Coordinates of C-alpha atoms in Angstrom, one line a residue:
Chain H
X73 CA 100.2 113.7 151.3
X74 CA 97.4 115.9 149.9
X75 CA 99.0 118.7 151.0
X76 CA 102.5 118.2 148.8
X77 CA 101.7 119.8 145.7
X78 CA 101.6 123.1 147.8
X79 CA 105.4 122.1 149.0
X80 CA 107.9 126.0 148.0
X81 CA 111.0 124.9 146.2
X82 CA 112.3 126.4 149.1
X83 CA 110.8 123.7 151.6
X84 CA 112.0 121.3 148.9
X85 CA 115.5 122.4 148.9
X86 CA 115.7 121.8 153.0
X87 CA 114.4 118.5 152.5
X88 CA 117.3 116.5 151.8
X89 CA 118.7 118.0 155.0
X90 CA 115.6 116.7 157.6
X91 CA 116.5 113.9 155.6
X92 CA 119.9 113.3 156.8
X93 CA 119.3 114.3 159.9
X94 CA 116.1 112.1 160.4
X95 CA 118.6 109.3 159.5
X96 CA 121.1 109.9 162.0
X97 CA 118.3 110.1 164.7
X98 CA 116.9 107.0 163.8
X99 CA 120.3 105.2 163.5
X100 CA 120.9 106.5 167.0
X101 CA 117.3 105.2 168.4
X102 CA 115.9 108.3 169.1
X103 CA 112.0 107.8 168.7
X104 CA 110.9 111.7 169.3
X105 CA 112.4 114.7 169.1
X106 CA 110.7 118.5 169.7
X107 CA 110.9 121.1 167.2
X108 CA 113.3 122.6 169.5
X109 CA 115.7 119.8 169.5
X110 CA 115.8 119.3 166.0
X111 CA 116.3 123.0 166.0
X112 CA 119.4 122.7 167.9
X113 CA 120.9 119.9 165.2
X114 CA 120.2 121.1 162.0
X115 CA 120.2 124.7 162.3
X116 CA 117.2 126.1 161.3
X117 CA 114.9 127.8 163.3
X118 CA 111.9 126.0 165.4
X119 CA 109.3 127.8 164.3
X120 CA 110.7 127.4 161.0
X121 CA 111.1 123.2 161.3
X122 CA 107.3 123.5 162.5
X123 CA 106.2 125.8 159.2
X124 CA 108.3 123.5 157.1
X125 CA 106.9 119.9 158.8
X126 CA 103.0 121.3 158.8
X127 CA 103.4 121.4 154.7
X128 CA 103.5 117.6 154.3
X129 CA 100.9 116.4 157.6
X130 CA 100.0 117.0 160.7
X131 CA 103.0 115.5 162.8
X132 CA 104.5 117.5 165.8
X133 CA 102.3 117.2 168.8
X134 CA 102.7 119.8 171.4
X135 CA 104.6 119.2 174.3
X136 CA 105.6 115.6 172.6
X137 CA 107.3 116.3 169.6
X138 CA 107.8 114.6 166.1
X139 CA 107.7 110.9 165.4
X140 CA 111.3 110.4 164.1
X141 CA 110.3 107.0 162.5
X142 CA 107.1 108.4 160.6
X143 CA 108.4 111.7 160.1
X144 CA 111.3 110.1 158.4
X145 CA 108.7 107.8 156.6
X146 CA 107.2 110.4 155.1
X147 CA 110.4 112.4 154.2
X148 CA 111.5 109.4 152.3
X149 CA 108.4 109.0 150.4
X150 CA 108.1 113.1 149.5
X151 CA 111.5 112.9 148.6
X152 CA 110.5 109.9 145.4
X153 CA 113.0 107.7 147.8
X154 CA 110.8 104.4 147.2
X155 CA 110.8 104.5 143.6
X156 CA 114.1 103.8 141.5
X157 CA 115.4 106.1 138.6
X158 CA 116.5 104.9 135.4
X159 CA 120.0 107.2 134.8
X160 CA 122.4 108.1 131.8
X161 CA 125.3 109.7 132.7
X162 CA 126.6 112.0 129.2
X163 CA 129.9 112.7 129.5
X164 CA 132.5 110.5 130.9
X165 CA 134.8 113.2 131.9
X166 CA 136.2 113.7 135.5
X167 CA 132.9 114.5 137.0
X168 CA 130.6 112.4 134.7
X169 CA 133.2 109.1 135.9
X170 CA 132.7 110.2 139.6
X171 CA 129.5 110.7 139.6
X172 CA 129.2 106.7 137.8
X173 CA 131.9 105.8 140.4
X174 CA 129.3 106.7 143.5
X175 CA 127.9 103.3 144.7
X176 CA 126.1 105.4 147.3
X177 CA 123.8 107.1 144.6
X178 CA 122.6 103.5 144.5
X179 CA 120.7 103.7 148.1
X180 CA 118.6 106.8 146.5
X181 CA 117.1 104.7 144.0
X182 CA 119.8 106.1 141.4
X183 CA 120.1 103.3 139.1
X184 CA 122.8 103.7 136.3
X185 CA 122.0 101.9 132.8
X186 CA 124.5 103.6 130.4
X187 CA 126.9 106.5 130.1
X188 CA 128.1 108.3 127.0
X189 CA 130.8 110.3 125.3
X190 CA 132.3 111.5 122.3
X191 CA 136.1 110.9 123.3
X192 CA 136.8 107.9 121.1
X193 CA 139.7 107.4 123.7
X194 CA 136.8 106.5 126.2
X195 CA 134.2 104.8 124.0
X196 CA 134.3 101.4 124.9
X197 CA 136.1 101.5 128.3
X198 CA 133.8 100.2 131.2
X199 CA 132.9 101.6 134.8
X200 CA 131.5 99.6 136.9
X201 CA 130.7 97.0 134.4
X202 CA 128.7 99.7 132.6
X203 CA 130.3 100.4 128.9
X204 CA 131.0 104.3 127.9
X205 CA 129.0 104.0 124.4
X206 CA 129.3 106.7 121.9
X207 CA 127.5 110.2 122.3
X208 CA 126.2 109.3 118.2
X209 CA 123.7 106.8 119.5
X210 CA 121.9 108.7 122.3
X211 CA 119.2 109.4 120.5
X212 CA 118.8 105.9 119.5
X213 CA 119.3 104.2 123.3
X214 CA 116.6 106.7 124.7
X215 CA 113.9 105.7 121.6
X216 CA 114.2 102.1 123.2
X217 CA 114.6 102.6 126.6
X218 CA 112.6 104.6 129.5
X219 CA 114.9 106.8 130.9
X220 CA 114.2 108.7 134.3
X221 CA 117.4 110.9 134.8
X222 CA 120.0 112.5 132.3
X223 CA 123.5 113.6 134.2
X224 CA 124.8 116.5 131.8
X225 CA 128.7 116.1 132.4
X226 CA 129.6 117.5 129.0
X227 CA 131.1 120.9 128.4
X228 CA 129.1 124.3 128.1
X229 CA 128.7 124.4 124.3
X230 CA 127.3 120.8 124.0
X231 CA 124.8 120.8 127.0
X232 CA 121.8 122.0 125.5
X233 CA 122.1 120.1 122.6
X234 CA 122.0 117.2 124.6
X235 CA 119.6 117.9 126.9
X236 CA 117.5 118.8 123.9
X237 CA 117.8 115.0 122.8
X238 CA 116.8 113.7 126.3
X239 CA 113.9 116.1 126.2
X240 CA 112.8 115.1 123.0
X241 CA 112.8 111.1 124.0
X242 CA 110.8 111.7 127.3
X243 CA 113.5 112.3 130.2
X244 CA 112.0 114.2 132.8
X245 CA 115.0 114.5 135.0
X246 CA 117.8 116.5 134.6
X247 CA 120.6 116.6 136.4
X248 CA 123.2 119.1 135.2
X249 CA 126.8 119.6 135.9
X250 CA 127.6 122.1 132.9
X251 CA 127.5 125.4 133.9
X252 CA 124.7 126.8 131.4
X253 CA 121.2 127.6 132.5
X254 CA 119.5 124.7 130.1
X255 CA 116.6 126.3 128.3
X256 CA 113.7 123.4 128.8
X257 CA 109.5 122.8 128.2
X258 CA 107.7 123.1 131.1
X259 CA 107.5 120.2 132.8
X260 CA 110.8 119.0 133.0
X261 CA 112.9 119.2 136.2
X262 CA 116.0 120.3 136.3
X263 CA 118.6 120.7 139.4
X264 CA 122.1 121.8 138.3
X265 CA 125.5 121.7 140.3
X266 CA 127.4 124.8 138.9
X267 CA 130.5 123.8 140.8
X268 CA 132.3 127.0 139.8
X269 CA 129.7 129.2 141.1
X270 CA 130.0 127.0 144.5
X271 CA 133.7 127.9 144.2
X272 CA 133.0 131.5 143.0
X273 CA 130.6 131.7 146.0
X274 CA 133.7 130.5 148.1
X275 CA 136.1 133.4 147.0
X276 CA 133.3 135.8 147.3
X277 CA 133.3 135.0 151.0
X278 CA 136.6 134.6 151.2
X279 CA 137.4 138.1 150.0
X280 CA 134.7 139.5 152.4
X281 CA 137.2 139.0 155.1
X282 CA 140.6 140.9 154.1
Chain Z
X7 CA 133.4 149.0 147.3
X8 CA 132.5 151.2 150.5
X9 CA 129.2 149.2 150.1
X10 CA 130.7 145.2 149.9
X11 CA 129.9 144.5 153.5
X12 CA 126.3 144.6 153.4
X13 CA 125.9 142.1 150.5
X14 CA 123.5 139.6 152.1
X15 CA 124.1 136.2 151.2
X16 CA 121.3 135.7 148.8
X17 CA 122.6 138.4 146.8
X18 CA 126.3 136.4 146.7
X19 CA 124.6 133.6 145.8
X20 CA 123.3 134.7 142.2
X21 CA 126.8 136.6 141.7
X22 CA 128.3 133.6 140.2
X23 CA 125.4 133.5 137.5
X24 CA 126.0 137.6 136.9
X25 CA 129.7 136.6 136.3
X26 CA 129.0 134.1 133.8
X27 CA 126.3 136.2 131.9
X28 CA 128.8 139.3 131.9
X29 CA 131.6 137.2 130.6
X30 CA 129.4 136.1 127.6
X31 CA 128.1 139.4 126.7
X32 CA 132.3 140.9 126.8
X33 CA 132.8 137.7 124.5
X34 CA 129.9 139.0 122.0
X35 CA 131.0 142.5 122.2
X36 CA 128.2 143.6 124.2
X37 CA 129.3 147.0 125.5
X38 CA 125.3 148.4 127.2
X39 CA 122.6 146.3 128.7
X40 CA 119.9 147.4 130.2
X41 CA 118.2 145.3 133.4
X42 CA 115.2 144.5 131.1
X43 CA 117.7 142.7 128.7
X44 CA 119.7 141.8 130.7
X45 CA 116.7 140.1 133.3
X46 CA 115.3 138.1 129.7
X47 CA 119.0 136.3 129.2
X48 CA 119.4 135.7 132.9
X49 CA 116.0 135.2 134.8
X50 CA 116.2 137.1 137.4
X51 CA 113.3 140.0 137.4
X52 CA 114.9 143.4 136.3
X53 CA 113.3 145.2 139.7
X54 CA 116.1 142.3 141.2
X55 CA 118.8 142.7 138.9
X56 CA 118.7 147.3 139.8
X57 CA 118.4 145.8 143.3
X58 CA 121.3 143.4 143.6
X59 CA 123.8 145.4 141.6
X60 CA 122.7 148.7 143.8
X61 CA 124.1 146.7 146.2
X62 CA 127.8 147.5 145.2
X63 CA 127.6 150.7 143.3
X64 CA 126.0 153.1 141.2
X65 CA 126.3 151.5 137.8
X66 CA 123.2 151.7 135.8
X67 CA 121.9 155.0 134.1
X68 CA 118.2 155.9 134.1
X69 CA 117.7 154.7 129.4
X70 CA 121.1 154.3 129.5
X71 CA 122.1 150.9 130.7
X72 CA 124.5 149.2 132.1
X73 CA 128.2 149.6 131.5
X74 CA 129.0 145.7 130.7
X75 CA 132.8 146.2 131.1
X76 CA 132.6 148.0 134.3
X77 CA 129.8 146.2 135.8
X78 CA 132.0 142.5 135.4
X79 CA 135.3 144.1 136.4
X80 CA 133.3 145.2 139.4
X81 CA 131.9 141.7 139.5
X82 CA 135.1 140.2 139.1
X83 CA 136.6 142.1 142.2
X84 CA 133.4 141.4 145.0
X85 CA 134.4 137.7 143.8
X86 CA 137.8 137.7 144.4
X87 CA 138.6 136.8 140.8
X88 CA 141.8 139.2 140.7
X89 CA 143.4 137.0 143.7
X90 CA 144.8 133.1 143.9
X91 CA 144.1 130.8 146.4
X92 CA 146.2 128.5 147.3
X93 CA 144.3 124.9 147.8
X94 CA 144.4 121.2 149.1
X95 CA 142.1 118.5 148.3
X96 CA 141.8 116.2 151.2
X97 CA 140.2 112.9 149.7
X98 CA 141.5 111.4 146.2
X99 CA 138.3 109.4 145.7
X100 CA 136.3 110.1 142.6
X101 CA 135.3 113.4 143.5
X102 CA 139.0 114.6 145.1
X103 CA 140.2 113.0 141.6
X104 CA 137.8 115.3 139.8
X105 CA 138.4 118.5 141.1
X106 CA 142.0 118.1 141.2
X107 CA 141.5 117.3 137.1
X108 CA 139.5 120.8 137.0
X109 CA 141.9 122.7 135.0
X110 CA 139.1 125.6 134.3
X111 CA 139.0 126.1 138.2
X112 CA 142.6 127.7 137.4
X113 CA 141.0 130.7 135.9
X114 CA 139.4 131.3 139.2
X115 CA 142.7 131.1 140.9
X116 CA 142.6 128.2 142.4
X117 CA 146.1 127.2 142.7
X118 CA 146.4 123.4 143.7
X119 CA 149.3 123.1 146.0
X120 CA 148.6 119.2 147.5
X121 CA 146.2 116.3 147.6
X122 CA 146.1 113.8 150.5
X123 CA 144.5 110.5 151.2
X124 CA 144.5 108.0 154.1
X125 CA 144.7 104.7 151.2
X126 CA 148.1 103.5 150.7
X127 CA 147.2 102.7 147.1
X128 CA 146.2 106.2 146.3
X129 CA 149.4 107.8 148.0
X130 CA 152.8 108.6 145.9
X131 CA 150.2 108.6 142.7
X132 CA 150.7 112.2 140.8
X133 CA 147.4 114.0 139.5
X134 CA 148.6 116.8 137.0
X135 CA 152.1 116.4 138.5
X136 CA 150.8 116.4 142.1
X137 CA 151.6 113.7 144.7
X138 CA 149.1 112.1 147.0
X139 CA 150.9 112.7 150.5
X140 CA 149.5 110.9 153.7
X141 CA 147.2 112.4 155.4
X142 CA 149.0 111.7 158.8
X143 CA 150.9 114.5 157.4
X144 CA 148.6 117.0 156.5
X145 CA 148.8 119.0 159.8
X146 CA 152.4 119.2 159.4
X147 CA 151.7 120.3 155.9
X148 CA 149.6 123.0 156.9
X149 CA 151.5 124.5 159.7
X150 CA 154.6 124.9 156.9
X151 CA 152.2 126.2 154.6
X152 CA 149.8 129.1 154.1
X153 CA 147.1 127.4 152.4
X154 CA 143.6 129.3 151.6
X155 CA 141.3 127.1 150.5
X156 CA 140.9 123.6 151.7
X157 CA 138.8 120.8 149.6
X158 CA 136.9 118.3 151.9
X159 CA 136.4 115.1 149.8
X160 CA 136.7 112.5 152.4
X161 CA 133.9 110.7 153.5
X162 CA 131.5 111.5 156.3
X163 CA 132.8 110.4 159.2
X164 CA 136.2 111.7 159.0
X165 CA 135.1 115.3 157.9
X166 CA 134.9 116.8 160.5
X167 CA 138.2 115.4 161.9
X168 CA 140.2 117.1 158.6
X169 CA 137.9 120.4 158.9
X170 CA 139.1 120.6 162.5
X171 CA 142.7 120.5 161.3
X172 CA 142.7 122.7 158.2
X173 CA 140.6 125.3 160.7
X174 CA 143.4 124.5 163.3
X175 CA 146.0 126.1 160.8
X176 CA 144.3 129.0 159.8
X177 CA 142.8 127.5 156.4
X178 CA 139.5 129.8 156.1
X179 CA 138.5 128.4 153.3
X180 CA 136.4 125.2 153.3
X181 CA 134.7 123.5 149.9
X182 CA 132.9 120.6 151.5
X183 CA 131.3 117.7 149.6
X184 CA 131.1 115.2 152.8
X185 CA 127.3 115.3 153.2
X186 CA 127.6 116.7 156.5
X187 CA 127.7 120.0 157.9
X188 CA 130.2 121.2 159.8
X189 CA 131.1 122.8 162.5
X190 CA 133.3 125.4 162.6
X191 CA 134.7 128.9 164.6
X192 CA 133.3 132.3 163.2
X193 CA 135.2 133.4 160.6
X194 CA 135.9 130.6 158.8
X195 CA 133.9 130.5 155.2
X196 CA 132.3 126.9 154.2
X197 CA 130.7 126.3 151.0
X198 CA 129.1 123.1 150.8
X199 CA 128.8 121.0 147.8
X200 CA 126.3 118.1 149.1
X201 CA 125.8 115.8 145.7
X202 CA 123.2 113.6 147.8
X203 CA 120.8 116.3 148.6
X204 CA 121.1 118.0 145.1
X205 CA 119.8 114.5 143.7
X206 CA 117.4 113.8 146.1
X207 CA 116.2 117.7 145.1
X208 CA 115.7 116.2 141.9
X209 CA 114.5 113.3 142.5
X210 CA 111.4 115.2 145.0
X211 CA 110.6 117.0 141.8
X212 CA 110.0 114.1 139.7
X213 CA 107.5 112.8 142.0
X214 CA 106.0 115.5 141.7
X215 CA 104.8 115.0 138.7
X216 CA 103.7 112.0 138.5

């Protein structure tokens, strides 16, 4: 583990995908698998699963391959999978209600405590046993509770004003579904899901081919 | 456009973020901008920014800047912005439900034709005036239709079942958010939207930091 602080965001970002496929091999009882094999599965190159393994410990063995079950392990634990996360939602809208809606979320330590929104319409109602409280008393809720992880469902022109309020009472975590480039201090994280630039992305390709 | 094929994916990738910039500069009557500027608001280096756009044309002038108009009507176009696509979300679960509430994805042209689901309960229901059909009809569907875009929303392990239908009637479009990837023919354009991984992204960072 001393070696993770030297981990790219660009090793970080293929994580999730060892991940998933580490889980499939082990529901399948495969103990080992070579660089090659994994290759195969998940699409990246072997020289590039090696490079990408050798950041985190010294696992592949030549000629024998990875350890599914310890390289999995140790995925798990890189990826913060053994803690739980303390999570607002802000914004009950349609994505801010599916997002609440995913039980799933649950099994990666997600753990929902409240959701907000300005839409009297919506204060009030509940999902999954979880109230929608109003957007007024953020501030308030976050002074007295220890927050990991703020989901910004709101529209463009409030999301930096309430990510300003979850970076003022101590939420590290961002995860943002507005699509604005928050302006935060150093040391917060932030991962956003710009879902029109995915479909943007989409039509780009698309386009490529007429 | 003589120059459109050799946009490398990395470059297609940040064109979203150039769209949205551009569009907020045309809304503040920006008319010049030169890569410095513009490389401040967006945070891309401006050695990347004379890079990317060189990629599609000869826009920028040596003190002059960049012609804001032309350079996100060009945008526009490499996107596909000036076309619709015609669309079905397969999977009405919370995030099928969501997209299919995206009004703003109109804008973008995406023109949502049908939505199917395999639960009884959810078909015959109307999202913004649609109908949830069957799915045991969707390959039916498709062959009378000429459908662009198809939205995977179902759950993992029928993914690749839909993808191999939509792909079967010459959809060439695919927005996935099952957390798997698919596998498809060449030719056919996925963009994936994986929701676990993007969390789990954020979740590795965070524990980082501790």
């Amino acid at each position: 583990m001393d070696k993770k602080k030297n981990i790219s965001m660009a090793v970080i970002k293929r994580l999730p995908k060892y991940h998933r496929y580490l889980m499939d091999l082990m529901k399948n009882d495969v103990d080992r698998i070579s660089s090659k094999e994994l290759s195969e599965k998940i699409g990246f190159t072997a020289s590039q699963i090696r490079q990408d393994l050798n950041c985190f410990g010294d696992f592949g063995q030549q000629g024998y391959g990875y350890n599914v079950g310890e390289l999995y392990g140790q995925i798990c634990n890189i990826l913060g999978l053994t803690k739980t996360y303390k999570t607002v939602i802000i914004g009950a809208g349609n994505i801010g209600q599916a997002i609440a809606n995913y039980t799933r979320f649950e099994k990666i330590g997600f753990r929902l405590e409240a959701i907000f929104d300005i839409n009297p319409k919506l204060i009030g109602i509940r999902i999954r046993d979880i109230e929608i409280r109003d957007i007024d008393y953020l501030d308030d809720y976050l002074k007295e509770s220890s927050i990991d992880i703020g989901v910004i469902c709101v529209p463009n022109n409030n999301a930096q004003k309430v990510c300003d309020i979850l970076v003022k009472n101590k939420v590290k975590g961002i995860w943002n579904f507005a699509p604005v480039d928050l302006v935060t201090p150093e040391g917060i994280k932030i991962e956003n899901v710009h879902l029109s630039d995915s479909l943007l992305t989409l039509t780009c390709l698309l386009n490529d081919i007429d």
